[in-house]
mmCIF file of C-alpha atoms in Angstrom:
data_model
loop_
_atom_site.group_PDB
_atom_site.id
_atom_site.type_symbol
_atom_site.label_atom_id
_atom_site.label_comp_id
_atom_site.label_asym_id
_atom_site.label_seq_id
_atom_site.Cartn_x
_atom_site.Cartn_y
_atom_site.Cartn_z
ATOM 1 C CA MET A 460 148.147 117.057 157.970
ATOM 2 C CA LEU A 461 148.880 112.982 157.305
ATOM 3 C CA TRP A 462 151.768 112.105 159.428
ATOM 4 C CA PRO A 463 153.116 108.639 159.000
ATOM 5 C CA TYR A 464 152.936 106.298 161.466
ATOM 6 C CA GLN A 465 154.719 102.685 162.141
ATOM 7 C CA VAL A 466 152.221 100.064 163.107
ATOM 8 C CA LYS A 467 153.349 95.979 163.853
ATOM 9 C CA THR A 468 150.343 93.356 162.299
ATOM 10 C CA VAL A 469 149.658 90.422 164.207
ATOM 11 C CA PRO A 470 148.876 87.256 162.836
ATOM 12 C CA SER A 471 145.502 86.989 165.744
ATOM 13 C CA LEU A 472 143.814 89.611 168.110
ATOM 14 C CA PRO A 473 145.117 89.429 171.852
ATOM 15 C CA GLU A 474 143.668 86.565 174.472
ATOM 16 C CA ASP A 475 141.384 89.668 176.253
ATOM 17 C CA ALA A 476 140.474 91.279 172.967
ATOM 18 C CA VAL A 477 136.642 92.130 172.999
ATOM 19 C CA ARG A 478 135.273 92.077 169.825
ATOM 20 C CA LEU A 479 133.403 95.554 169.516
ATOM 21 C CA ASP A 480 129.719 96.021 167.671
ATOM 22 C CA VAL A 481 130.312 98.256 164.270
ATOM 23 C CA VAL A 482 128.718 100.847 165.375
ATOM 24 C CA GLU A 483 126.653 103.140 162.015
ATOM 25 C CA GLN A 484 127.983 106.150 160.811
ATOM 26 C CA ARG A 485 125.798 109.264 160.878
ATOM 27 C CA ILE A 486 126.415 112.143 158.848
ATOM 28 C CA VAL A 487 125.443 115.983 160.234
ATOM 29 C CA PRO A 488 124.777 119.075 158.539
ATOM 30 C CA PRO A 489 128.505 120.682 158.442
ATOM 31 C CA GLU A 490 127.702 123.246 160.594
ATOM 32 C CA GLU A 491 126.977 121.057 163.250
ATOM 33 C CA ASP A 492 130.109 118.374 162.830
ATOM 34 C CA VAL A 493 132.359 119.088 165.373
ATOM 35 C CA VAL A 494 135.342 118.262 164.688
ATOM 36 C CA LEU A 495 135.042 120.345 161.493
ATOM 37 C CA ILE A 496 133.951 123.060 163.257
ATOM 38 C CA ALA A 497 136.699 122.917 165.079
ATOM 39 C CA HIS A 498 138.758 122.896 162.973
ATOM 40 C CA ARG A 499 137.673 126.318 161.041
ATOM 41 C CA GLN A 500 138.028 127.866 163.587
ATOM 42 C CA ARG A 501 142.395 126.321 164.654
ATOM 43 C CA ILE A 502 142.336 128.019 160.714
ATOM 44 C CA VAL A 503 140.258 130.903 161.449
ATOM 45 C CA ARG A 504 143.142 131.665 164.342
ATOM 46 C CA GLY A 505 145.643 131.693 162.395
ATOM 47 C CA LEU A 506 144.686 133.566 159.897
ATOM 48 C CA ARG A 507 143.932 136.066 162.211
ATOM 49 C CA ALA A 508 146.974 135.985 164.243
ATOM 50 C CA LEU A 509 149.277 136.803 160.639
ATOM 51 C CA PHE A 510 147.536 139.133 159.613
ATOM 52 C CA ALA A 511 147.488 140.728 162.416
ATOM 53 C CA ALA A 512 151.047 139.723 162.274
ATOM 54 C CA GLY A 513 151.243 141.707 158.740
ATOM 55 C CA VAL A 514 149.296 144.382 160.724
ATOM 56 C CA ALA A 515 150.980 145.749 162.604
ATOM 57 C CA ALA A 516 154.521 145.792 160.127
ATOM 58 C CA LEU A 517 152.742 147.166 158.740
ATOM 59 C CA GLY A 518 152.128 149.909 160.834
ATOM 60 C CA LEU A 519 155.229 150.378 162.002
ATOM 61 C CA LEU A 520 157.114 150.588 158.873
ATOM 62 C CA VAL A 521 154.694 153.483 158.497
ATOM 63 C CA THR A 522 155.422 154.742 162.077
ATOM 64 C CA ILE A 523 159.655 155.257 160.976
ATOM 65 C CA GLN A 524 159.439 156.462 158.313
ATOM 66 C CA VAL A 525 157.214 159.082 159.935
ATOM 67 C CA VAL A 526 158.451 159.992 162.077
ATOM 68 C CA MET A 527 161.878 160.033 159.912
ATOM 69 C CA ILE A 528 159.765 162.955 157.829
ATOM 70 C CA VAL A 529 158.666 164.992 161.038
ATOM 71 C CA GLU A 530 162.334 165.189 162.656
ATOM 72 C CA ASP A 531 163.811 166.100 159.739
ATOM 73 C CA ARG A 532 162.182 166.259 155.637
ATOM 74 C CA SER A 533 165.748 165.055 154.147
ATOM 75 C CA ARG A 534 165.303 161.730 155.151
ATOM 76 C CA VAL A 535 162.168 160.576 153.324
ATOM 77 C CA GLN A 536 163.500 156.986 152.607
ATOM 78 C CA PRO A 537 161.998 155.139 149.133
ATOM 79 C CA GLY A 538 163.081 151.124 151.141
ATOM 80 C CA LEU A 539 160.786 152.137 154.179
ATOM 81 C CA VAL A 540 157.883 154.465 151.111
ATOM 82 C CA MET A 541 158.386 150.143 149.302
ATOM 83 C CA MET A 542 158.227 147.928 151.875
ATOM 84 C CA ALA A 543 155.102 149.906 153.865
ATOM 85 C CA ILE A 544 153.235 149.086 149.897
ATOM 86 C CA PHE A 545 154.992 145.858 150.573
ATOM 87 C CA TRP A 546 153.295 144.791 153.186
ATOM 88 C CA LEU A 547 149.114 146.338 152.053
ATOM 89 C CA VAL A 548 149.598 144.384 148.794
ATOM 90 C CA ALA A 549 150.545 141.306 151.291
ATOM 91 C CA LEU A 550 148.002 142.317 153.141
ATOM 92 C CA VAL A 551 145.139 142.619 150.635
ATOM 93 C CA VAL A 552 145.845 139.944 147.987
ATOM 94 C CA GLY A 553 146.210 137.189 151.139
ATOM 95 C CA TYR A 554 142.720 138.200 152.908
ATOM 96 C CA ASP A 555 141.399 138.022 148.653
ATOM 97 C CA ALA A 556 142.596 135.104 149.139
ATOM 98 C CA ALA A 557 141.667 133.950 152.767
ATOM 99 C CA LYS A 558 138.230 135.110 153.059
ATOM 100 C CA GLY A 559 136.944 132.114 151.540
ATOM 101 C CA MET A 560 138.118 130.354 154.407
ATOM 102 C CA LEU A 561 136.451 133.547 156.558
ATOM 103 C CA LYS A 562 133.497 133.264 156.357
ATOM 104 C CA PRO A 563 131.303 130.568 157.998
ATOM 105 C CA LEU A 564 129.998 127.582 156.362
ATOM 106 C CA PRO A 565 127.322 126.837 153.966
ATOM 107 C CA ARG A 566 123.984 125.408 156.176
ATOM 108 C CA GLY A 567 122.727 122.945 154.486
ATOM 109 C CA LYS A 568 124.626 119.098 153.503
ATOM 110 C CA TRP A 569 126.804 116.607 152.097
ATOM 111 C CA SER A 570 126.035 115.976 148.337
ATOM 112 C CA GLU A 571 128.130 113.221 147.066
ATOM 113 C CA LEU A 572 129.563 113.128 144.102
ATOM 114 C CA VAL A 573 130.864 110.854 141.713
ATOM 115 C CA ALA A 574 134.362 112.605 140.524
ATOM 116 C CA VAL A 575 137.515 111.221 138.655
ATOM 117 C CA PRO A 576 140.873 112.105 139.707
ATOM 118 C CA ALA A 577 142.414 113.739 136.766
ATOM 119 C CA SER A 578 145.213 115.932 138.170
ATOM 120 C CA GLY A 579 147.433 117.027 140.400
ATOM 121 C CA LEU A 580 147.699 117.162 143.930
ATOM 122 C CA ALA A 581 147.924 120.591 145.752
ATOM 123 C CA THR A 582 145.829 121.742 142.893
ATOM 124 C CA LEU A 583 143.421 118.273 141.725
ATOM 125 C CA GLY A 584 141.589 118.125 138.663
ATOM 126 C CA CYS A 585 138.347 116.051 138.175
ATOM 127 C CA ARG A 586 135.798 114.762 136.540
ATOM 128 C CA ILE A 587 132.617 115.338 138.126
ATOM 129 C CA GLN A 588 129.208 113.254 137.926
ATOM 130 C CA TRP A 589 126.125 115.860 137.846
ATOM 131 C CA PRO A 590 123.000 113.874 139.496
ATOM 132 C CA ASP A 591 121.312 114.059 136.088
ATOM 133 C CA GLY A 592 124.313 112.297 135.019
ATOM 134 C CA ARG A 593 125.793 114.761 132.976
ATOM 135 C CA TRP A 594 129.273 115.735 133.318
ATOM 136 C CA SER A 595 131.711 118.067 133.961
ATOM 137 C CA ASP A 596 134.774 119.652 135.596
ATOM 138 C CA ALA A 597 136.478 120.980 138.637
ATOM 139 C CA LEU A 598 139.362 122.347 139.845
ATOM 140 C CA LEU A 599 139.784 122.116 143.707
ATOM 141 C CA SER A 600 142.142 124.427 144.934
ATOM 142 C CA LYS A 601 145.126 124.295 147.565
ATOM 143 C CA VAL A 602 143.798 120.265 148.350
ATOM 144 C CA ASP A 603 144.466 119.145 151.060
ATOM 145 C CA PRO A 604 146.484 115.648 151.658
ATOM 146 C CA ALA A 605 143.984 113.773 153.264
ATOM 147 C CA LEU A 606 140.917 115.264 150.088
ATOM 148 C CA ALA A 607 143.143 114.879 147.359
ATOM 149 C CA ALA A 608 143.378 111.092 149.121
ATOM 150 C CA ASN A 609 139.900 110.618 149.893
ATOM 151 C CA VAL A 610 138.934 111.330 145.999
ATOM 152 C CA PHE A 611 141.419 109.056 144.331
ATOM 153 C CA GLY A 612 140.314 106.457 146.737
ATOM 154 C CA THR A 613 136.694 106.304 146.104
ATOM 155 C CA GLN A 614 136.016 108.433 143.184
ATOM 156 C CA ARG A 615 133.249 109.938 145.134
ATOM 157 C CA LEU A 616 133.709 113.922 146.767
ATOM 158 C CA TRP A 617 131.439 115.428 149.489
ATOM 159 C CA ILE A 618 130.801 118.879 149.252
ATOM 160 C CA VAL A 619 128.574 121.574 151.344
ATOM 161 C CA GLY A 620 125.748 121.706 150.371
ATOM 162 C CA GLU A 621 124.108 121.761 146.305
ATOM 163 C CA ALA A 622 126.823 121.744 143.453
ATOM 164 C CA PHE A 623 125.501 123.968 140.618
ATOM 165 C CA ARG A 624 127.526 125.102 136.914
ATOM 166 C CA GLY A 625 129.835 127.638 137.780
ATOM 167 C CA ALA A 626 129.441 127.677 141.783
ATOM 168 C CA THR A 627 132.679 127.456 143.984
ATOM 169 C CA THR A 628 131.914 125.353 147.813
ATOM 170 C CA PHE A 629 133.240 123.511 150.103
ATOM 171 C CA ALA A 630 133.629 120.610 150.045
ATOM 172 C CA GLY A 631 136.285 117.789 152.814
ATOM 173 C CA VAL A 632 134.560 113.708 153.588
ATOM 174 C CA PRO A 633 131.820 114.438 156.774
ATOM 175 C CA GLY A 634 133.143 113.227 160.302
ATOM 176 C CA HIS A 635 136.992 114.569 159.222
ATOM 177 C CA ALA A 636 139.512 117.516 159.863
ATOM 178 C CA VAL A 637 139.152 117.337 155.537
ATOM 179 C CA LEU A 638 137.953 121.361 154.026
ATOM 180 C CA GLY A 639 138.603 122.621 150.243
ATOM 181 C CA ARG A 640 137.789 125.075 147.703
ATOM 182 C CA VAL A 641 136.475 122.990 145.052
ATOM 183 C CA ARG A 642 135.039 125.467 141.941
ATOM 184 C CA PHE A 643 132.794 123.894 139.139
ATOM 185 C CA ASN A 644 133.342 124.552 135.885
#
């Protein structure tokens, strides 16, 4: 998530400033990237808590309806039945939407592709140049603003593993807590 910060620029370095050597960035595979692993664990914990709350709500609604039916068959509440059906459908649809984030990252290396952003921010359409020079379309859905900013700023898309047409995989930025899903057409 992007948060604005207030900064102050100064014309020169302070007197006690010490110049540091340049640190060479080493791109590690996604399964060894501690920042990305911690980010994924936080997302998975949040999704599991959300599903647990949904299952608890569904269980409570079903229990209330069963108790009402056992006590008096004439007290069947269609509103509770409809609410239970709603929660069941919401849990199934939510699980289907979140199952990609719940499974582990594919093993492999980061692959860098040239990406020309075409449209959108929450759903980002791009033109991708494949290593053999061909161009095709890619769609990044539910994009983290930092990932969209990186694609717009660098015109590069980092993906986990090797890309091929028709595939859906993870896109991100090596060494940063930025991750999204990308589908290649």
